[in-house]
mmCIF file of C-alpha atoms in Angstrom:
data_model
loop_
_atom_site.group_PDB
_atom_site.id
_atom_site.type_symbol
_atom_site.label_atom_id
_atom_site.label_comp_id
_atom_site.label_asym_id
_atom_site.label_seq_id
_atom_site.Cartn_x
_atom_site.Cartn_y
_atom_site.Cartn_z
ATOM 1 C CA UNK A 315 1.090 -13.144 -24.627
ATOM 2 C CA UNK A 316 0.409 -16.752 -23.590
ATOM 3 C CA UNK A 317 0.133 -18.201 -20.111
ATOM 4 C CA UNK A 318 3.380 -18.488 -18.203
ATOM 5 C CA UNK A 319 5.327 -16.959 -21.101
ATOM 6 C CA UNK A 320 4.222 -13.684 -19.492
ATOM 7 C CA UNK A 321 6.429 -14.401 -16.491
ATOM 8 C CA UNK A 322 9.300 -15.729 -18.575
ATOM 9 C CA UNK A 323 9.547 -12.541 -20.609
ATOM 10 C CA UNK A 324 9.234 -10.454 -17.434
ATOM 11 C CA UNK A 325 12.279 -12.244 -16.012
ATOM 12 C CA UNK A 326 14.287 -11.468 -19.153
ATOM 13 C CA UNK A 327 13.380 -7.795 -18.934
ATOM 14 C CA UNK A 328 14.293 -7.676 -15.254
ATOM 15 C CA UNK A 329 17.711 -9.183 -15.920
ATOM 16 C CA UNK A 330 18.587 -6.288 -18.205
ATOM 17 C CA UNK A 331 17.208 -3.595 -15.869
ATOM 18 C CA UNK A 332 19.910 -1.126 -14.768
ATOM 19 C CA UNK A 333 21.184 -0.340 -11.291
ATOM 20 C CA UNK A 334 21.152 3.257 -10.101
ATOM 21 C CA UNK A 335 23.732 5.401 -8.306
ATOM 22 C CA UNK A 336 22.296 8.726 -7.216
ATOM 23 C CA UNK A 337 22.850 11.584 -4.806
ATOM 24 C CA UNK A 338 20.143 11.578 -2.140
ATOM 25 C CA UNK A 339 18.855 14.826 -0.645
ATOM 26 C CA UNK A 340 21.138 16.478 1.882
ATOM 27 C CA UNK A 341 24.058 14.077 1.463
ATOM 28 C CA UNK A 342 27.340 15.127 -0.122
ATOM 29 C CA UNK A 343 28.606 11.625 -0.860
ATOM 30 C CA UNK A 344 26.200 9.726 -3.104
ATOM 31 C CA UNK A 345 24.841 6.438 -1.728
ATOM 32 C CA UNK A 346 24.378 3.509 -4.078
ATOM 33 C CA UNK A 347 20.754 2.537 -4.657
ATOM 34 C CA UNK A 348 21.078 -1.008 -6.032
ATOM 35 C CA UNK A 349 17.684 -2.383 -7.073
ATOM 36 C CA UNK A 350 16.812 -5.985 -7.874
ATOM 37 C CA UNK A 351 13.799 -8.229 -8.161
ATOM 38 C CA UNK A 352 12.565 -9.940 -4.967
ATOM 39 C CA UNK A 353 11.130 -12.937 -6.760
ATOM 40 C CA UNK A 354 10.647 -14.973 -3.561
ATOM 41 C CA UNK A 355 7.958 -12.478 -2.494
ATOM 42 C CA UNK A 356 6.282 -12.652 -5.929
ATOM 43 C CA UNK A 357 5.949 -16.406 -5.466
ATOM 44 C CA UNK A 358 4.186 -15.986 -2.122
ATOM 45 C CA UNK A 359 1.235 -14.414 -3.951
ATOM 46 C CA UNK A 360 1.309 -16.684 -7.007
ATOM 47 C CA UNK A 361 -1.344 -19.155 -5.853
ATOM 48 C CA UNK A 362 -3.576 -21.229 -8.110
ATOM 49 C CA UNK A 363 -6.480 -21.971 -5.760
ATOM 50 C CA UNK A 364 -8.543 -19.752 -3.472
ATOM 51 C CA UNK A 365 -6.892 -16.334 -3.369
ATOM 52 C CA UNK A 366 -5.402 -15.947 -6.859
ATOM 53 C CA UNK A 367 -4.703 -12.240 -7.233
ATOM 54 C CA UNK A 368 -5.494 -8.775 -5.924
ATOM 55 C CA UNK A 369 -4.309 -5.198 -5.766
ATOM 56 C CA UNK A 370 -3.783 -2.717 -2.940
ATOM 57 C CA UNK A 371 -1.320 -4.725 -0.817
ATOM 58 C CA UNK A 372 -0.390 -3.282 2.603
ATOM 59 C CA UNK A 373 1.476 -5.089 5.401
ATOM 60 C CA UNK A 374 1.042 -4.614 9.161
ATOM 61 C CA UNK A 375 3.296 -6.167 11.840
ATOM 62 C CA UNK A 376 1.160 -7.297 14.793
ATOM 63 C CA UNK A 377 3.945 -6.331 17.216
ATOM 64 C CA UNK A 378 3.923 -2.702 16.104
ATOM 65 C CA UNK A 379 7.679 -2.876 15.423
ATOM 66 C CA UNK A 380 8.423 -1.483 11.966
ATOM 67 C CA UNK A 381 12.231 -1.819 12.070
ATOM 68 C CA UNK A 382 14.047 -3.567 9.242
ATOM 69 C CA UNK A 383 14.627 -7.231 10.001
ATOM 70 C CA UNK A 384 11.941 -7.400 12.708
ATOM 71 C CA UNK A 385 9.409 -9.589 10.879
ATOM 72 C CA UNK A 386 10.820 -12.819 12.333
ATOM 73 C CA UNK A 387 9.660 -11.718 15.783
ATOM 74 C CA UNK A 388 5.996 -11.226 14.865
ATOM 75 C CA UNK A 389 3.180 -12.190 12.518
ATOM 76 C CA UNK A 390 2.199 -9.987 9.604
ATOM 77 C CA UNK A 391 -1.244 -9.021 8.372
ATOM 78 C CA UNK A 392 -1.670 -8.220 4.680
ATOM 79 C CA UNK A 393 -4.729 -6.428 3.371
ATOM 80 C CA UNK A 394 -5.851 -6.250 -0.241
ATOM 81 C CA UNK A 395 -8.641 -4.623 -2.195
ATOM 82 C CA UNK A 396 -10.350 -6.076 -5.323
ATOM 83 C CA UNK A 397 -9.521 -9.783 -5.213
ATOM 84 C CA UNK A 398 -10.058 -12.840 -7.411
ATOM 85 C CA UNK A 399 -11.194 -15.981 -5.557
ATOM 86 C CA UNK A 400 -11.252 -19.275 -7.468
ATOM 87 C CA UNK A 401 -8.968 -21.678 -9.287
ATOM 88 C CA UNK A 402 -6.365 -21.304 -12.015
ATOM 89 C CA UNK A 403 -5.749 -24.034 -14.577
ATOM 90 C CA UNK A 404 -2.393 -25.404 -15.665
ATOM 91 C CA UNK A 405 -2.590 -23.143 -18.731
ATOM 92 C CA UNK A 406 -2.729 -20.034 -16.535
ATOM 93 C CA UNK A 407 -6.418 -19.311 -17.134
ATOM 94 C CA UNK A 408 -8.892 -18.637 -14.357
ATOM 95 C CA UNK A 409 -11.494 -21.387 -14.198
ATOM 96 C CA UNK A 410 -15.261 -21.202 -14.156
ATOM 97 C CA UNK A 411 -16.613 -20.241 -10.742
ATOM 98 C CA UNK A 412 -14.018 -17.534 -10.136
ATOM 99 C CA UNK A 413 -15.459 -14.491 -8.405
ATOM 100 C CA UNK A 414 -14.283 -11.006 -7.443
ATOM 101 C CA UNK A 415 -14.691 -9.583 -3.939
ATOM 102 C CA UNK A 416 -13.989 -6.037 -2.765
ATOM 103 C CA UNK A 417 -11.317 -6.841 -0.178
ATOM 104 C CA UNK A 418 -9.476 -9.694 1.524
ATOM 105 C CA UNK A 419 -6.673 -10.261 4.003
ATOM 106 C CA UNK A 420 -3.889 -12.674 4.861
ATOM 107 C CA UNK A 421 -1.874 -13.693 7.920
ATOM 108 C CA UNK A 422 1.791 -14.604 7.482
ATOM 109 C CA UNK A 423 3.217 -16.533 10.431
ATOM 110 C CA UNK A 424 6.828 -16.100 9.404
ATOM 111 C CA UNK A 425 9.376 -13.398 8.740
ATOM 112 C CA UNK A 426 10.136 -14.956 5.366
ATOM 113 C CA UNK A 427 7.927 -15.482 2.275
ATOM 114 C CA UNK A 428 7.051 -19.101 3.039
ATOM 115 C CA UNK A 429 3.907 -20.224 1.140
ATOM 116 C CA UNK A 430 3.031 -22.818 3.776
ATOM 117 C CA UNK A 431 2.993 -20.132 6.496
ATOM 118 C CA UNK A 432 0.418 -17.778 4.943
ATOM 119 C CA UNK A 433 -3.361 -18.037 5.209
ATOM 120 C CA UNK A 434 -5.597 -15.906 3.000
ATOM 121 C CA UNK A 435 -8.819 -14.672 4.546
ATOM 122 C CA UNK A 436 -12.189 -13.652 3.145
ATOM 123 C CA UNK A 437 -15.805 -13.993 4.193
ATOM 124 C CA UNK A 438 -18.556 -16.209 2.812
ATOM 125 C CA UNK A 439 -22.193 -15.300 2.292
ATOM 126 C CA UNK A 440 -25.190 -17.362 3.384
ATOM 127 C CA UNK A 441 -24.828 -19.496 0.249
ATOM 128 C CA UNK A 442 -21.186 -20.264 0.939
ATOM 129 C CA UNK A 443 -19.899 -17.992 -1.815
ATOM 130 C CA UNK A 444 -16.833 -15.802 -1.345
ATOM 131 C CA UNK A 445 -17.549 -12.306 -0.018
ATOM 132 C CA UNK A 446 -15.618 -9.237 1.070
ATOM 133 C CA UNK A 447 -13.831 -9.392 4.408
ATOM 134 C CA UNK A 448 -15.017 -5.904 5.427
ATOM 135 C CA UNK A 449 -18.302 -4.239 4.478
ATOM 136 C CA UNK A 450 -19.223 -0.636 5.416
ATOM 137 C CA UNK A 451 -21.612 -0.528 8.356
ATOM 138 C CA UNK A 452 -21.340 2.987 9.762
ATOM 139 C CA UNK A 453 -23.873 5.831 9.955
ATOM 140 C CA UNK A 454 -22.471 7.392 6.780
ATOM 141 C CA UNK A 455 -22.500 4.160 4.760
ATOM 142 C CA UNK A 456 -25.078 3.675 2.007
ATOM 143 C CA UNK A 457 -26.338 0.429 0.418
ATOM 144 C CA UNK A 458 -23.909 -0.641 -2.290
ATOM 145 C CA UNK A 459 -20.873 1.066 -0.717
ATOM 146 C CA UNK A 460 -17.673 -0.946 -0.338
ATOM 147 C CA UNK A 461 -14.274 -0.573 1.308
ATOM 148 C CA UNK A 462 -10.979 0.003 -0.473
ATOM 149 C CA UNK A 463 -8.383 -0.813 2.166
ATOM 150 C CA UNK A 464 -5.558 1.575 2.975
ATOM 151 C CA UNK A 465 -2.656 1.477 5.411
ATOM 152 C CA UNK A 466 -2.759 0.185 8.948
ATOM 153 C CA UNK A 467 -0.546 -0.045 12.028
ATOM 154 C CA UNK A 468 -0.382 -1.713 15.427
ATOM 155 C CA UNK A 469 -0.317 1.098 17.987
ATOM 156 C CA UNK A 470 -0.748 0.889 21.748
ATOM 157 C CA UNK A 471 -2.149 -2.645 21.776
ATOM 158 C CA UNK A 472 -4.637 -2.101 18.951
ATOM 159 C CA UNK A 473 -4.519 -2.645 15.215
ATOM 160 C CA UNK A 474 -5.848 0.296 13.213
ATOM 161 C CA UNK A 475 -6.739 0.111 9.539
ATOM 162 C CA UNK A 476 -7.982 2.926 7.321
ATOM 163 C CA UNK A 477 -10.517 2.106 4.622
ATOM 164 C CA UNK A 478 -11.849 4.376 1.910
ATOM 165 C CA UNK A 479 -15.606 4.050 1.565
ATOM 166 C CA UNK A 480 -16.335 3.727 -2.132
ATOM 167 C CA UNK A 481 -19.373 4.149 -4.357
ATOM 168 C CA UNK A 482 -20.021 3.840 -8.071
ATOM 169 C CA UNK A 483 -18.679 6.711 -10.147
ATOM 170 C CA UNK A 484 -19.991 8.502 -13.195
ATOM 171 C CA UNK A 485 -18.817 5.979 -15.752
ATOM 172 C CA UNK A 486 -15.544 5.550 -17.596
ATOM 173 C CA UNK A 487 -12.715 3.060 -17.211
ATOM 174 C CA UNK A 488 -12.410 3.743 -13.474
ATOM 175 C CA UNK A 489 -16.058 3.786 -12.454
ATOM 176 C CA UNK A 490 -15.752 4.447 -8.725
ATOM 177 C CA UNK A 491 -15.460 7.388 -6.364
ATOM 178 C CA UNK A 492 -14.386 7.957 -2.764
ATOM 179 C CA UNK A 493 -17.245 8.845 -0.438
ATOM 180 C CA UNK A 494 -15.485 8.826 2.930
ATOM 181 C CA UNK A 495 -12.779 7.285 5.105
ATOM 182 C CA UNK A 496 -13.467 4.853 7.949
ATOM 183 C CA UNK A 497 -11.196 3.596 10.720
ATOM 184 C CA UNK A 498 -11.363 -0.114 11.561
ATOM 185 C CA UNK A 499 -9.949 -1.341 14.886
ATOM 186 C CA UNK A 500 -8.880 -4.888 15.830
ATOM 187 C CA UNK A 501 -7.168 -6.711 18.670
ATOM 188 C CA UNK A 502 -3.726 -8.143 17.823
ATOM 189 C CA UNK A 503 -4.183 -10.804 20.517
ATOM 190 C CA UNK A 504 -7.214 -12.447 18.899
ATOM 191 C CA UNK A 505 -6.626 -15.946 17.415
ATOM 192 C CA UNK A 506 -7.828 -14.504 14.098
ATOM 193 C CA UNK A 507 -6.934 -10.795 14.302
ATOM 194 C CA UNK A 508 -9.191 -9.846 11.367
ATOM 195 C CA UNK A 509 -12.317 -11.668 12.565
ATOM 196 C CA UNK A 510 -13.686 -9.071 14.987
ATOM 197 C CA UNK A 511 -13.478 -5.330 14.537
ATOM 198 C CA UNK A 512 -15.191 -2.031 15.101
ATOM 199 C CA UNK A 513 -15.572 0.643 12.455
ATOM 200 C CA UNK A 514 -16.191 4.376 12.695
ATOM 201 C CA UNK A 515 -16.550 7.214 10.223
ATOM 202 C CA UNK A 516 -13.737 9.758 10.261
ATOM 203 C CA UNK A 517 -13.302 13.379 9.134
ATOM 204 C CA UNK A 518 -10.366 12.369 6.932
ATOM 205 C CA UNK A 519 -12.087 12.894 3.582
ATOM 206 C CA UNK A 520 -12.337 16.581 2.791
ATOM 207 C CA UNK A 521 -13.743 18.272 -0.313
ATOM 208 C CA UNK A 522 -12.322 21.823 -0.632
ATOM 209 C CA UNK A 523 -14.469 24.592 -2.043
ATOM 210 C CA UNK A 524 -11.528 26.540 -3.503
ATOM 211 C CA UNK A 525 -10.759 24.429 -6.554
ATOM 212 C CA UNK A 526 -8.283 22.042 -4.943
ATOM 213 C CA UNK A 527 -8.798 18.331 -5.405
ATOM 214 C CA UNK A 528 -10.375 16.119 -2.753
ATOM 215 C CA UNK A 529 -8.130 15.423 0.244
ATOM 216 C CA UNK A 530 -7.935 11.828 1.496
ATOM 217 C CA UNK A 531 -5.915 10.657 4.507
ATOM 218 C CA UNK A 532 -4.897 7.108 5.423
ATOM 219 C CA UNK A 533 -2.820 6.109 2.390
ATOM 220 C CA UNK A 534 0.310 5.711 4.530
ATOM 221 C CA UNK A 535 1.119 5.542 8.253
ATOM 222 C CA UNK A 536 4.572 5.976 9.779
ATOM 223 C CA UNK A 537 4.866 5.488 13.552
ATOM 224 C CA UNK A 538 7.987 7.496 14.403
ATOM 225 C CA UNK A 539 8.040 6.153 17.934
ATOM 226 C CA UNK A 540 10.152 4.137 20.339
ATOM 227 C CA UNK A 541 7.476 1.415 20.267
ATOM 228 C CA UNK A 542 7.951 1.070 16.510
ATOM 229 C CA UNK A 543 11.761 1.093 16.987
ATOM 230 C CA UNK A 544 12.153 4.087 14.686
ATOM 231 C CA UNK A 545 15.799 5.160 14.230
ATOM 232 C CA UNK A 546 15.137 8.779 15.283
ATOM 233 C CA UNK A 547 11.814 8.765 17.160
ATOM 234 C CA UNK A 548 10.025 12.015 17.947
ATOM 235 C CA UNK A 549 7.044 10.312 19.601
ATOM 236 C CA UNK A 550 4.470 11.009 16.875
ATOM 237 C CA UNK A 551 2.541 8.830 14.471
ATOM 238 C CA UNK A 552 2.526 10.421 11.014
ATOM 239 C CA UNK A 553 -0.420 9.807 8.719
ATOM 240 C CA UNK A 554 -0.181 10.690 5.055
ATOM 241 C CA UNK A 555 -2.708 11.203 2.331
ATOM 242 C CA UNK A 556 -3.062 12.796 -1.041
ATOM 243 C CA UNK A 557 -4.695 15.841 -2.552
ATOM 244 C CA UNK A 558 -6.360 14.530 -5.690
ATOM 245 C CA UNK A 559 -5.672 17.369 -8.097
ATOM 246 C CA UNK A 560 -6.631 16.823 -11.758
ATOM 247 C CA UNK A 561 -3.132 16.218 -13.120
ATOM 248 C CA UNK A 562 -1.083 15.373 -10.032
ATOM 249 C CA UNK A 563 -1.704 13.584 -6.779
ATOM 250 C CA UNK A 564 0.051 15.582 -4.072
ATOM 251 C CA UNK A 565 1.362 14.415 -0.696
ATOM 252 C CA UNK A 566 -0.231 15.792 2.501
ATOM 253 C CA UNK A 567 0.596 14.994 6.135
ATOM 254 C CA UNK A 568 -0.901 14.872 9.613
ATOM 255 C CA UNK A 569 0.418 13.691 12.966
ATOM 256 C CA UNK A 570 -0.876 12.675 16.369
ATOM 257 C CA UNK A 571 0.485 11.171 19.585
ATOM 258 C CA UNK A 572 -0.027 7.383 19.715
ATOM 259 C CA UNK A 573 -2.378 7.558 22.717
ATOM 260 C CA UNK A 574 -4.707 9.855 20.770
ATOM 261 C CA UNK A 575 -4.629 8.029 17.455
ATOM 262 C CA UNK A 576 -8.404 7.455 17.315
ATOM 263 C CA UNK A 577 -9.283 10.902 18.723
ATOM 264 C CA UNK A 578 -9.446 13.032 15.595
ATOM 265 C CA UNK A 579 -9.779 16.253 17.584
ATOM 266 C CA UNK A 580 -6.133 15.709 18.578
ATOM 267 C CA UNK A 581 -4.845 15.358 15.031
ATOM 268 C CA UNK A 582 -2.792 18.157 13.538
ATOM 269 C CA UNK A 583 -2.344 18.819 9.822
ATOM 270 C CA UNK A 584 0.720 20.415 8.221
ATOM 271 C CA UNK A 585 -0.312 23.731 6.626
ATOM 272 C CA UNK A 586 3.092 24.641 5.222
ATOM 273 C CA UNK A 587 4.177 26.583 8.309
ATOM 274 C CA UNK A 588 2.833 24.809 11.395
ATOM 275 C CA UNK A 589 0.626 21.974 12.624
ATOM 276 C CA UNK A 590 -3.024 23.045 12.399
ATOM 277 C CA UNK A 591 -6.186 21.414 13.782
ATOM 278 C CA UNK A 592 -7.989 22.225 10.501
ATOM 279 C CA UNK A 593 -7.759 19.634 7.703
ATOM 280 C CA UNK A 594 -8.798 22.326 5.240
ATOM 281 C CA UNK A 595 -5.493 24.132 5.697
ATOM 282 C CA UNK A 596 -3.239 21.263 4.605
ATOM 283 C CA UNK A 597 -0.423 22.189 2.249
ATOM 284 C CA UNK A 598 1.082 19.709 -0.246
ATOM 285 C CA UNK A 599 4.609 18.475 0.432
ATOM 286 C CA UNK A 600 5.327 16.815 -2.920
ATOM 287 C CA UNK A 601 3.630 16.106 -6.229
ATOM 288 C CA UNK A 602 3.387 13.417 -8.904
ATOM 289 C CA UNK A 603 2.812 10.622 -6.351
ATOM 290 C CA UNK A 604 0.377 7.679 -6.482
ATOM 291 C CA UNK A 605 -2.862 6.916 -4.638
ATOM 292 C CA UNK A 606 -1.017 4.385 -2.505
ATOM 293 C CA UNK A 607 2.549 4.958 -1.317
ATOM 294 C CA UNK A 608 4.678 4.769 1.817
ATOM 295 C CA UNK A 609 6.881 6.878 4.058
ATOM 296 C CA UNK A 610 9.606 5.056 5.973
ATOM 297 C CA UNK A 611 12.571 6.019 8.158
ATOM 298 C CA UNK A 612 16.044 5.229 6.884
ATOM 299 C CA UNK A 613 18.740 3.963 9.290
ATOM 300 C CA UNK A 614 20.605 7.287 9.090
ATOM 301 C CA UNK A 615 17.603 9.289 10.342
ATOM 302 C CA UNK A 616 16.292 10.463 6.985
ATOM 303 C CA UNK A 617 12.948 9.439 5.466
ATOM 304 C CA UNK A 618 12.090 7.853 2.131
ATOM 305 C CA UNK A 619 8.863 8.361 0.206
ATOM 306 C CA UNK A 620 8.141 5.431 -2.152
ATOM 307 C CA UNK A 621 5.496 5.829 -4.861
ATOM 308 C CA UNK A 622 4.539 5.140 -8.451
ATOM 309 C CA UNK A 623 5.636 8.117 -10.507
ATOM 310 C CA UNK A 624 2.634 10.077 -11.885
ATOM 311 C CA UNK A 625 0.133 7.584 -10.385
ATOM 312 C CA UNK A 626 -0.006 5.176 -13.354
ATOM 313 C CA UNK A 627 3.377 4.770 -15.000
ATOM 314 C CA UNK A 628 6.181 2.311 -15.668
ATOM 315 C CA UNK A 629 8.364 3.763 -12.901
ATOM 316 C CA UNK A 630 8.735 3.095 -9.203
ATOM 317 C CA UNK A 631 10.195 6.258 -7.700
ATOM 318 C CA UNK A 632 11.486 7.610 -4.401
ATOM 319 C CA UNK A 633 12.206 10.946 -2.775
ATOM 320 C CA UNK A 634 14.343 11.321 0.342
ATOM 321 C CA UNK A 635 13.662 13.913 3.040
ATOM 322 C CA UNK A 636 15.431 15.175 6.131
ATOM 323 C CA UNK A 637 12.228 15.109 8.245
ATOM 324 C CA UNK A 638 8.862 13.302 8.005
ATOM 325 C CA UNK A 639 7.510 16.369 6.169
ATOM 326 C CA UNK A 640 10.584 17.093 4.057
ATOM 327 C CA UNK A 641 11.974 19.021 2.413
ATOM 328 C CA UNK A 642 12.310 16.218 -0.081
ATOM 329 C CA UNK A 643 15.017 15.781 -2.645
ATOM 330 C CA UNK A 644 14.454 15.180 -6.342
ATOM 331 C CA UNK A 645 12.333 12.401 -7.786
ATOM 332 C CA UNK A 646 14.527 9.348 -8.368
ATOM 333 C CA UNK A 647 13.143 6.699 -10.719
ATOM 334 C CA UNK A 648 14.607 3.525 -9.251
ATOM 335 C CA UNK A 649 12.830 0.825 -11.263
ATOM 336 C CA UNK A 650 11.413 0.472 -14.757
ATOM 337 C CA UNK A 651 8.554 -1.995 -14.387
ATOM 338 C CA UNK A 652 8.838 -4.567 -17.188
ATOM 339 C CA UNK A 653 5.184 -5.649 -17.247
ATOM 340 C CA UNK A 654 3.719 -2.806 -19.400
ATOM 341 C CA UNK A 655 6.121 -3.769 -22.201
ATOM 342 C CA UNK A 656 4.342 -7.131 -22.473
ATOM 343 C CA UNK A 657 0.970 -5.755 -23.585
ATOM 344 C CA UNK A 658 -0.324 -2.219 -24.294
ATOM 345 C CA UNK A 659 -3.263 -2.735 -21.913
ATOM 346 C CA UNK A 660 -1.087 -3.547 -18.873
ATOM 347 C CA UNK A 661 -0.222 -0.823 -16.392
ATOM 348 C CA UNK A 662 1.598 -0.606 -13.048
ATOM 349 C CA UNK A 663 0.745 1.475 -10.003
ATOM 350 C CA UNK A 664 0.730 1.983 -6.207
ATOM 351 C CA UNK A 665 4.355 1.259 -5.270
ATOM 352 C CA UNK A 666 5.083 1.219 -1.547
ATOM 353 C CA UNK A 667 7.660 -0.091 0.934
ATOM 354 C CA UNK A 668 7.314 -2.790 3.606
ATOM 355 C CA UNK A 669 10.006 -1.874 6.158
ATOM 356 C CA UNK A 670 9.565 -4.629 8.732
ATOM 357 C CA UNK A 671 9.682 -7.295 6.010
ATOM 358 C CA UNK A 672 12.946 -5.821 4.735
ATOM 359 C CA UNK A 673 16.339 -7.208 5.635
ATOM 360 C CA UNK A 674 18.791 -4.885 7.401
ATOM 361 C CA UNK A 675 20.333 -2.565 4.832
ATOM 362 C CA UNK A 676 17.518 -3.167 2.349
ATOM 363 C CA UNK A 677 14.026 -1.897 1.619
ATOM 364 C CA UNK A 678 11.383 -4.268 0.224
ATOM 365 C CA UNK A 679 8.972 -2.559 -2.185
ATOM 366 C CA UNK A 680 5.826 -3.813 -3.905
ATOM 367 C CA UNK A 681 3.873 -2.486 -6.846
ATOM 368 C CA UNK A 682 0.631 -3.583 -8.465
ATOM 369 C CA UNK A 683 -0.050 -4.769 -12.005
ATOM 370 C CA UNK A 684 -3.383 -4.502 -13.818
ATOM 371 C CA UNK A 685 -4.887 -4.457 -17.305
ATOM 372 C CA UNK A 686 -7.445 -2.308 -19.087
ATOM 373 C CA UNK A 687 -8.779 -5.445 -20.789
ATOM 374 C CA UNK A 688 -11.004 -7.016 -18.133
ATOM 375 C CA UNK A 689 -11.142 -10.416 -19.840
ATOM 376 C CA UNK A 690 -7.356 -10.706 -19.837
ATOM 377 C CA UNK A 691 -7.681 -11.202 -16.076
ATOM 378 C CA UNK A 692 -9.299 -14.548 -16.857
ATOM 379 C CA UNK A 693 -7.001 -15.496 -19.735
ATOM 380 C CA UNK A 694 -3.765 -14.597 -17.913
ATOM 381 C CA UNK A 695 -4.069 -15.006 -14.131
ATOM 382 C CA UNK A 696 -0.440 -13.921 -13.648
ATOM 383 C CA UNK A 697 -1.178 -10.295 -14.479
ATOM 384 C CA UNK A 698 -3.136 -9.243 -11.391
ATOM 385 C CA UNK A 699 -0.662 -9.993 -8.632
ATOM 386 C CA UNK A 700 1.763 -7.814 -6.667
ATOM 387 C CA UNK A 701 5.400 -7.674 -7.745
ATOM 388 C CA UNK A 702 8.338 -7.045 -5.417
ATOM 389 C CA UNK A 703 11.737 -5.415 -5.710
ATOM 390 C CA UNK A 704 14.356 -4.517 -3.113
ATOM 391 C CA UNK A 705 16.674 -1.584 -2.712
ATOM 392 C CA UNK A 706 20.106 -2.217 -1.258
ATOM 393 C CA UNK A 707 21.377 1.028 0.150
ATOM 394 C CA UNK A 708 25.039 1.761 0.805
ATOM 395 C CA UNK A 709 25.082 4.732 3.182
#
């Protein structure tokens, strides 16, 4: 694998990727799920100076409108987690002076992936070196903690962003652990919407005592409201998370009225039969999902769950449900990610949709690419950047 040959081979593999025609849940006539690469969005995050790669990409429309084709009417915030800041040489290698920070952001002032309309954002320390955009500063935070950014939404004139508070783990390839979930709040009217914020601890990280895995909320938000221009609004904001069981991450759900979004006493959690005020009663809705994912309304009133099959795999997958909590149809593997075929250390993960950035009749989806060989991040800067595909749905 050498420099830009990585991308050239990826293009070849994409060109031979199949299209899929499948029967979605609850529909007698099968729609056509046509999937293709959205290379123009790849290019938006293919910079060679400053922000040069990250994982954990989420997008938030400042207007709060999540409808397909609405991005032209607003600006979009992107948030990322572990990020490389520095320069990339003409040979595709990261140059001396490159550093890694825990999280960054970006502001896109366009509805299209125009490189001259996006500004990447991070902080600087007292020495002028790149630093994380957000650092835990709540009563529960401990020295050395950092934020892994989750989903966010613009609701009722405020921007909300969930962030997992992280600490070092017990060793191994993934040496980190979740220690809590915080809620960050911003004003969408600020000249720099990410510059000033408040942060509070939440009760959205729960450790069961009955053998279930840890329960973490904030991985996906779906405002099913008139404000968000949802196709079939019921007035609630749905917040999704995962139950981190040993061999399968499992989908869990909560909901709240928009006016009570930051009042956690008003949240209700789906227990398999009803909406309960007790997070400990949550019941899984689906399995084999990823740590990051999305739930989005479809134009016909159904809902699509987008995720990476089995957390770390070569497949982007979907399941379609008749309500925001299902029941969901079968797992449909819509895309075979070509990147892992390039090197045995490369893996793909955390697929999710970006509805408001999607054209009418389509759904834009991103997934992340990483490598188990840390030094390959410096030899091949192209690895650690989000990739995009789009579904074209014929209903």
